[in-house]
JSON list of C-alpha atoms in Angstrom, two decimals:
[
{"chain": "A", "resi": 194, "resn": "SER", "atom": "CA", "xyz": [-7.09, -2.80, -0.33]},
{"chain": "A", "resi": 195, "resn": "PRO", "atom": "CA", "xyz": [-10.28, -3.52, 1.63]},
{"chain": "A", "resi": 196, "resn": "LYS", "atom": "CA", "xyz": [-11.58, -0.07, 0.72]},
{"chain": "A", "resi": 197, "resn": "LYS", "atom": "CA", "xyz": [-11.17, -0.81, -2.98]},
{"chain": "A", "resi": 198, "resn": "VAL", "atom": "CA", "xyz": [-12.86, -4.21, -2.52]},
{"chain": "A", "resi": 199, "resn": "SER", "atom": "CA", "xyz": [-15.84, -2.56, -0.78]},
{"chain": "A", "resi": 200, "resn": "GLU", "atom": "CA", "xyz": [-16.15, -0.03, -3.60]},
{"chain": "A", "resi": 201, "resn": "LEU", "atom": "CA", "xyz": [-15.90, -2.73, -6.30]},
{"chain": "A", "resi": 202, "resn": "VAL", "atom": "CA", "xyz": [-18.54, -5.06, -4.84]},
{"chain": "A", "resi": 203, "resn": "GLU", "atom": "CA", "xyz": [-21.03, -2.52, -3.53]},
{"chain": "A", "resi": 204, "resn": "THR", "atom": "CA", "xyz": [-23.10, -2.59, -6.74]},
{"chain": "A", "resi": 205, "resn": "PHE", "atom": "CA", "xyz": [-23.38, -6.39, -6.47]},
{"chain": "A", "resi": 206, "resn": "LEU", "atom": "CA", "xyz": [-24.87, -6.26, -2.96]},
{"chain": "A", "resi": 207, "resn": "PRO", "atom": "CA", "xyz": [-28.61, -6.05, -2.25]},
{"chain": "A", "resi": 208, "resn": "LYS", "atom": "CA", "xyz": [-29.60, -3.64, 0.49]},
{"chain": "A", "resi": 209, "resn": "ASP", "atom": "CA", "xyz": [-32.09, -6.00, 2.20]},
{"chain": "A", "resi": 210, "resn": "LYS", "atom": "CA", "xyz": [-30.29, -9.36, 2.06]},
{"chain": "A", "resi": 211, "resn": "GLU", "atom": "CA", "xyz": [-26.86, -10.75, 2.71]},
{"chain": "A", "resi": 212, "resn": "ALA", "atom": "CA", "xyz": [-24.89, -11.69, -0.40]},
{"chain": "A", "resi": 213, "resn": "PHE", "atom": "CA", "xyz": [-21.53, -13.46, -0.61]},
{"chain": "A", "resi": 214, "resn": "ILE", "atom": "CA", "xyz": [-19.21, -12.23, -3.34]},
{"chain": "A", "resi": 215, "resn": "MET", "atom": "CA", "xyz": [-15.91, -13.63, -4.62]},
{"chain": "A", "resi": 216, "resn": "LEU", "atom": "CA", "xyz": [-13.23, -11.76, -6.53]},
{"chain": "A", "resi": 217, "resn": "SER", "atom": "CA", "xyz": [-10.90, -13.90, -8.63]},
{"chain": "A", "resi": 218, "resn": "LEU", "atom": "CA", "xyz": [-7.43, -12.47, -8.94]},
{"chain": "A", "resi": 219, "resn": "ASN", "atom": "CA", "xyz": [-4.69, -13.21, -11.45]},
{"chain": "A", "resi": 220, "resn": "ALA", "atom": "CA", "xyz": [-1.00, -13.74, -10.60]},
{"chain": "A", "resi": 221, "resn": "LYS", "atom": "CA", "xyz": [-0.49, -9.95, -10.37]},
{"chain": "A", "resi": 222, "resn": "ASP", "atom": "CA", "xyz": [-3.43, -9.60, -7.96]},
{"chain": "A", "resi": 223, "resn": "ALA", "atom": "CA", "xyz": [-5.59, -7.85, -10.55]},
{"chain": "A", "resi": 224, "resn": "VAL", "atom": "CA", "xyz": [-9.30, -8.62, -10.39]},
{"chain": "A", "resi": 225, "resn": "MET", "atom": "CA", "xyz": [-10.36, -10.90, -13.25]},
{"chain": "A", "resi": 226, "resn": "THR", "atom": "CA", "xyz": [-13.96, -11.56, -12.25]},
{"chain": "A", "resi": 227, "resn": "ILE", "atom": "CA", "xyz": [-16.48, -10.69, -9.57]},
{"chain": "A", "resi": 228, "resn": "ARG", "atom": "CA", "xyz": [-19.06, -13.37, -8.86]},
{"chain": "A", "resi": 229, "resn": "THR", "atom": "CA", "xyz": [-22.06, -13.58, -6.55]},
{"chain": "A", "resi": 230, "resn": "ILE", "atom": "CA", "xyz": [-21.72, -16.95, -4.85]},
{"chain": "A", "resi": 231, "resn": "SER", "atom": "CA", "xyz": [-24.94, -16.86, -2.83]},
{"chain": "A", "resi": 232, "resn": "VAL", "atom": "CA", "xyz": [-27.72, -14.61, -1.62]},
{"chain": "A", "resi": 233, "resn": "GLY", "atom": "CA", "xyz": [-29.32, -15.19, 1.74]},
{"chain": "A", "resi": 234, "resn": "ILE", "atom": "CA", "xyz": [-31.91, -13.50, 3.87]},
{"chain": "A", "resi": 235, "resn": "LEU", "atom": "CA", "xyz": [-31.82, -10.38, 6.03]},
{"chain": "A", "resi": 236, "resn": "SER", "atom": "CA", "xyz": [-29.40, -11.70, 8.64]},
{"chain": "A", "resi": 237, "resn": "SER", "atom": "CA", "xyz": [-27.79, -14.83, 7.25]},
{"chain": "A", "resi": 238, "resn": "ASN", "atom": "CA", "xyz": [-26.27, -16.31, 4.16]},
{"chain": "A", "resi": 239, "resn": "LEU", "atom": "CA", "xyz": [-25.16, -19.88, 3.58]},
{"chain": "A", "resi": 240, "resn": "VAL", "atom": "CA", "xyz": [-21.93, -20.42, 1.75]},
{"chain": "A", "resi": 241, "resn": "HIS", "atom": "CA", "xyz": [-19.79, -23.50, 1.37]},
{"chain": "A", "resi": 242, "resn": "PRO", "atom": "CA", "xyz": [-16.14, -23.67, 0.25]},
{"chain": "A", "resi": 243, "resn": "ARG", "atom": "CA", "xyz": [-17.20, -25.99, -2.58]},
{"chain": "A", "resi": 244, "resn": "GLU", "atom": "CA", "xyz": [-19.10, -23.17, -4.35]},
{"chain": "A", "resi": 245, "resn": "VAL", "atom": "CA", "xyz": [-16.41, -20.63, -3.69]},
{"chain": "A", "resi": 246, "resn": "PHE", "atom": "CA", "xyz": [-13.54, -22.73, -5.00]},
{"chain": "A", "resi": 247, "resn": "LYS", "atom": "CA", "xyz": [-15.53, -24.18, -7.90]},
{"chain": "A", "resi": 248, "resn": "ALA", "atom": "CA", "xyz": [-15.87, -20.62, -9.20]},
{"chain": "A", "resi": 249, "resn": "ALA", "atom": "CA", "xyz": [-12.21, -19.84, -8.44]},
{"chain": "A", "resi": 250, "resn": "ILE", "atom": "CA", "xyz": [-11.06, -22.95, -10.35]},
{"chain": "A", "resi": 251, "resn": "LEU", "atom": "CA", "xyz": [-13.32, -22.09, -13.32]},
{"chain": "A", "resi": 252, "resn": "ASP", "atom": "CA", "xyz": [-11.79, -18.59, -13.35]},
{"chain": "A", "resi": 253, "resn": "SER", "atom": "CA", "xyz": [-8.22, -20.03, -13.13]},
{"chain": "A", "resi": 254, "resn": "ALA", "atom": "CA", "xyz": [-7.70, -17.70, -10.18]},
{"chain": "A", "resi": 255, "resn": "SER", "atom": "CA", "xyz": [-4.29, -17.41, -8.57]},
{"chain": "A", "resi": 256, "resn": "SER", "atom": "CA", "xyz": [-5.92, -16.11, -5.38]},
{"chain": "A", "resi": 257, "resn": "ILE", "atom": "CA", "xyz": [-9.30, -14.85, -4.21]},
{"chain": "A", "resi": 258, "resn": "ILE", "atom": "CA", "xyz": [-10.84, -12.21, -1.98]},
{"chain": "A", "resi": 259, "resn": "VAL", "atom": "CA", "xyz": [-14.31, -12.81, -0.55]},
{"chain": "A", "resi": 260, "resn": "ALA", "atom": "CA", "xyz": [-16.75, -10.24, 0.69]},
{"chain": "A", "resi": 261, "resn": "HIS", "atom": "CA", "xyz": [-20.28, -10.07, 2.00]},
{"chain": "A", "resi": 262, "resn": "ASN", "atom": "CA", "xyz": [-22.60, -7.46, 3.39]},
{"chain": "A", "resi": 263, "resn": "HIS", "atom": "CA", "xyz": [-24.45, -6.96, 6.63]},
{"chain": "A", "resi": 264, "resn": "PRO", "atom": "CA", "xyz": [-27.76, -5.20, 5.84]},
{"chain": "A", "resi": 265, "resn": "SER", "atom": "CA", "xyz": [-27.90, -4.11, 9.50]},
{"chain": "A", "resi": 266, "resn": "GLY", "atom": "CA", "xyz": [-25.07, -1.73, 8.65]},
{"chain": "A", "resi": 267, "resn": "ASP", "atom": "CA", "xyz": [-22.71, -3.10, 11.28]},
{"chain": "A", "resi": 268, "resn": "PRO", "atom": "CA", "xyz": [-19.70, -4.76, 9.57]},
{"chain": "A", "resi": 269, "resn": "THR", "atom": "CA", "xyz": [-18.50, -6.50, 12.76]},
{"chain": "A", "resi": 270, "resn": "PRO", "atom": "CA", "xyz": [-17.98, -10.20, 11.93]},
{"chain": "A", "resi": 271, "resn": "SER", "atom": "CA", "xyz": [-20.31, -12.71, 13.55]},
{"chain": "A", "resi": 272, "resn": "ASN", "atom": "CA", "xyz": [-19.17, -16.07, 14.85]},
{"chain": "A", "resi": 273, "resn": "SER", "atom": "CA", "xyz": [-20.57, -17.58, 11.67]},
{"chain": "A", "resi": 274, "resn": "ASP", "atom": "CA", "xyz": [-18.48, -15.16, 9.57]},
{"chain": "A", "resi": 275, "resn": "ILE", "atom": "CA", "xyz": [-15.33, -16.21, 11.41]},
{"chain": "A", "resi": 276, "resn": "GLU", "atom": "CA", "xyz": [-16.16, -19.92, 11.00]},
{"chain": "A", "resi": 277, "resn": "VAL", "atom": "CA", "xyz": [-16.78, -19.49, 7.24]},
{"chain": "A", "resi": 278, "resn": "THR", "atom": "CA", "xyz": [-13.50, -17.66, 6.86]},
{"chain": "A", "resi": 279, "resn": "GLU", "atom": "CA", "xyz": [-11.62, -20.36, 8.76]},
{"chain": "A", "resi": 280, "resn": "SER", "atom": "CA", "xyz": [-13.23, -23.01, 6.59]},
{"chain": "A", "resi": 281, "resn": "LEU", "atom": "CA", "xyz": [-12.28, -21.16, 3.37]},
{"chain": "A", "resi": 282, "resn": "VAL", "atom": "CA", "xyz": [-8.71, -20.67, 4.53]},
{"chain": "A", "resi": 283, "resn": "GLU", "atom": "CA", "xyz": [-8.35, -24.36, 5.36]},
{"chain": "A", "resi": 284, "resn": "ALA", "atom": "CA", "xyz": [-9.78, -25.40, 2.01]},
{"chain": "A", "resi": 285, "resn": "SER", "atom": "CA", "xyz": [-7.49, -22.92, 0.22]},
{"chain": "A", "resi": 286, "resn": "LYS", "atom": "CA", "xyz": [-4.46, -24.73, 1.59]},
{"chain": "A", "resi": 287, "resn": "VAL", "atom": "CA", "xyz": [-5.45, -27.95, -0.14]},
{"chain": "A", "resi": 288, "resn": "ILE", "atom": "CA", "xyz": [-6.52, -26.32, -3.39]},
{"chain": "A", "resi": 289, "resn": "GLU", "atom": "CA", "xyz": [-3.57, -23.87, -3.36]},
{"chain": "A", "resi": 290, "resn": "ILE", "atom": "CA", "xyz": [-5.71, -20.85, -4.16]},
{"chain": "A", "resi": 291, "resn": "PRO", "atom": "CA", "xyz": [-5.07, -18.46, -1.24]},
{"chain": "A", "resi": 292, "resn": "VAL", "atom": "CA", "xyz": [-7.84, -16.39, 0.33]},
{"chain": "A", "resi": 293, "resn": "LEU", "atom": "CA", "xyz": [-6.24, -12.96, 0.69]},
{"chain": "A", "resi": 294, "resn": "ASP", "atom": "CA", "xyz": [-9.03, -11.30, 2.69]},
{"chain": "A", "resi": 295, "resn": "HIS", "atom": "CA", "xyz": [-12.65, -11.47, 3.77]},
{"chain": "A", "resi": 296, "resn": "VAL", "atom": "CA", "xyz": [-14.22, -8.00, 3.72]},
{"chain": "A", "resi": 297, "resn": "ILE", "atom": "CA", "xyz": [-17.55, -7.42, 5.44]},
{"chain": "A", "resi": 298, "resn": "ILE", "atom": "CA", "xyz": [-19.45, -4.39, 4.26]},
{"chain": "A", "resi": 299, "resn": "GLY", "atom": "CA", "xyz": [-21.94, -2.41, 6.32]},
{"chain": "A", "resi": 300, "resn": "ASN", "atom": "CA", "xyz": [-24.13, 0.34, 4.93]},
{"chain": "A", "resi": 301, "resn": "GLY", "atom": "CA", "xyz": [-22.32, 1.56, 1.84]},
{"chain": "A", "resi": 302, "resn": "SER", "atom": "CA", "xyz": [-18.73, 1.08, 0.81]},
{"chain": "A", "resi": 303, "resn": "LYS", "atom": "CA", "xyz": [-17.34, 3.46, 3.45]},
{"chain": "A", "resi": 304, "resn": "LEU", "atom": "CA", "xyz": [-18.16, 1.15, 6.35]},
{"chain": "A", "resi": 305, "resn": "TYR", "atom": "CA", "xyz": [-16.27, -2.14, 6.13]},
{"chain": "A", "resi": 306, "resn": "HIS", "atom": "CA", "xyz": [-14.26, -4.63, 8.16]},
{"chain": "A", "resi": 307, "resn": "SER", "atom": "CA", "xyz": [-11.20, -6.44, 6.81]},
{"chain": "A", "resi": 308, "resn": "MET", "atom": "CA", "xyz": [-10.68, -9.72, 8.57]},
{"chain": "A", "resi": 309, "resn": "LYS", "atom": "CA", "xyz": [-7.07, -9.75, 7.38]},
{"chain": "A", "resi": 310, "resn": "GLU", "atom": "CA", "xyz": [-6.35, -6.30, 8.78]},
{"chain": "A", "resi": 311, "resn": "HIS", "atom": "CA", "xyz": [-7.86, -7.38, 12.11]},
{"chain": "A", "resi": 312, "resn": "ASN", "atom": "CA", "xyz": [-5.78, -10.62, 12.20]},
{"chain": "A", "resi": 313, "resn": "GLN", "atom": "CA", "xyz": [-8.94, -12.81, 12.05]},
{"chain": "A", "resi": 314, "resn": "MET", "atom": "CA", "xyz": [-7.68, -15.10, 9.36]}
]
C-alpha cells in the first residue's frame, strides 16, 4: 500500500532535498531491495528511466515501486513528476518490469500521494 511504502522509505529521504527511491519487488510483491536512485536539490531531482531500470534489472525485480519526497511538505505531484512517471511507465512496457505506483511523500510518512490511487499513471 502507499502508506506502507511511505513508512518504508521515510528513513532514506533527506529532509532538505528531494530524493528518488526505488523498491524492487519479487514475484509475490515482497520488497527485495530499497535503493536511492538520485538526490537532487530543495525543489527538484533529476531521474532517468535508464538509472531506475538498471537497478531493477540488477535486482532481478519482477516489478517496482518508485517514490520521492517533496521537502516543501506538499505531496501534490508537479508536472515534472507526472512526466517522469509517464516516462517510467512507457519504459517499463519495453523492459517488462511494471511500475506499480509512484508515491510522493510530504513531511513525514503520514502525508503522501499515490499516483496509482489518483489514476495518474
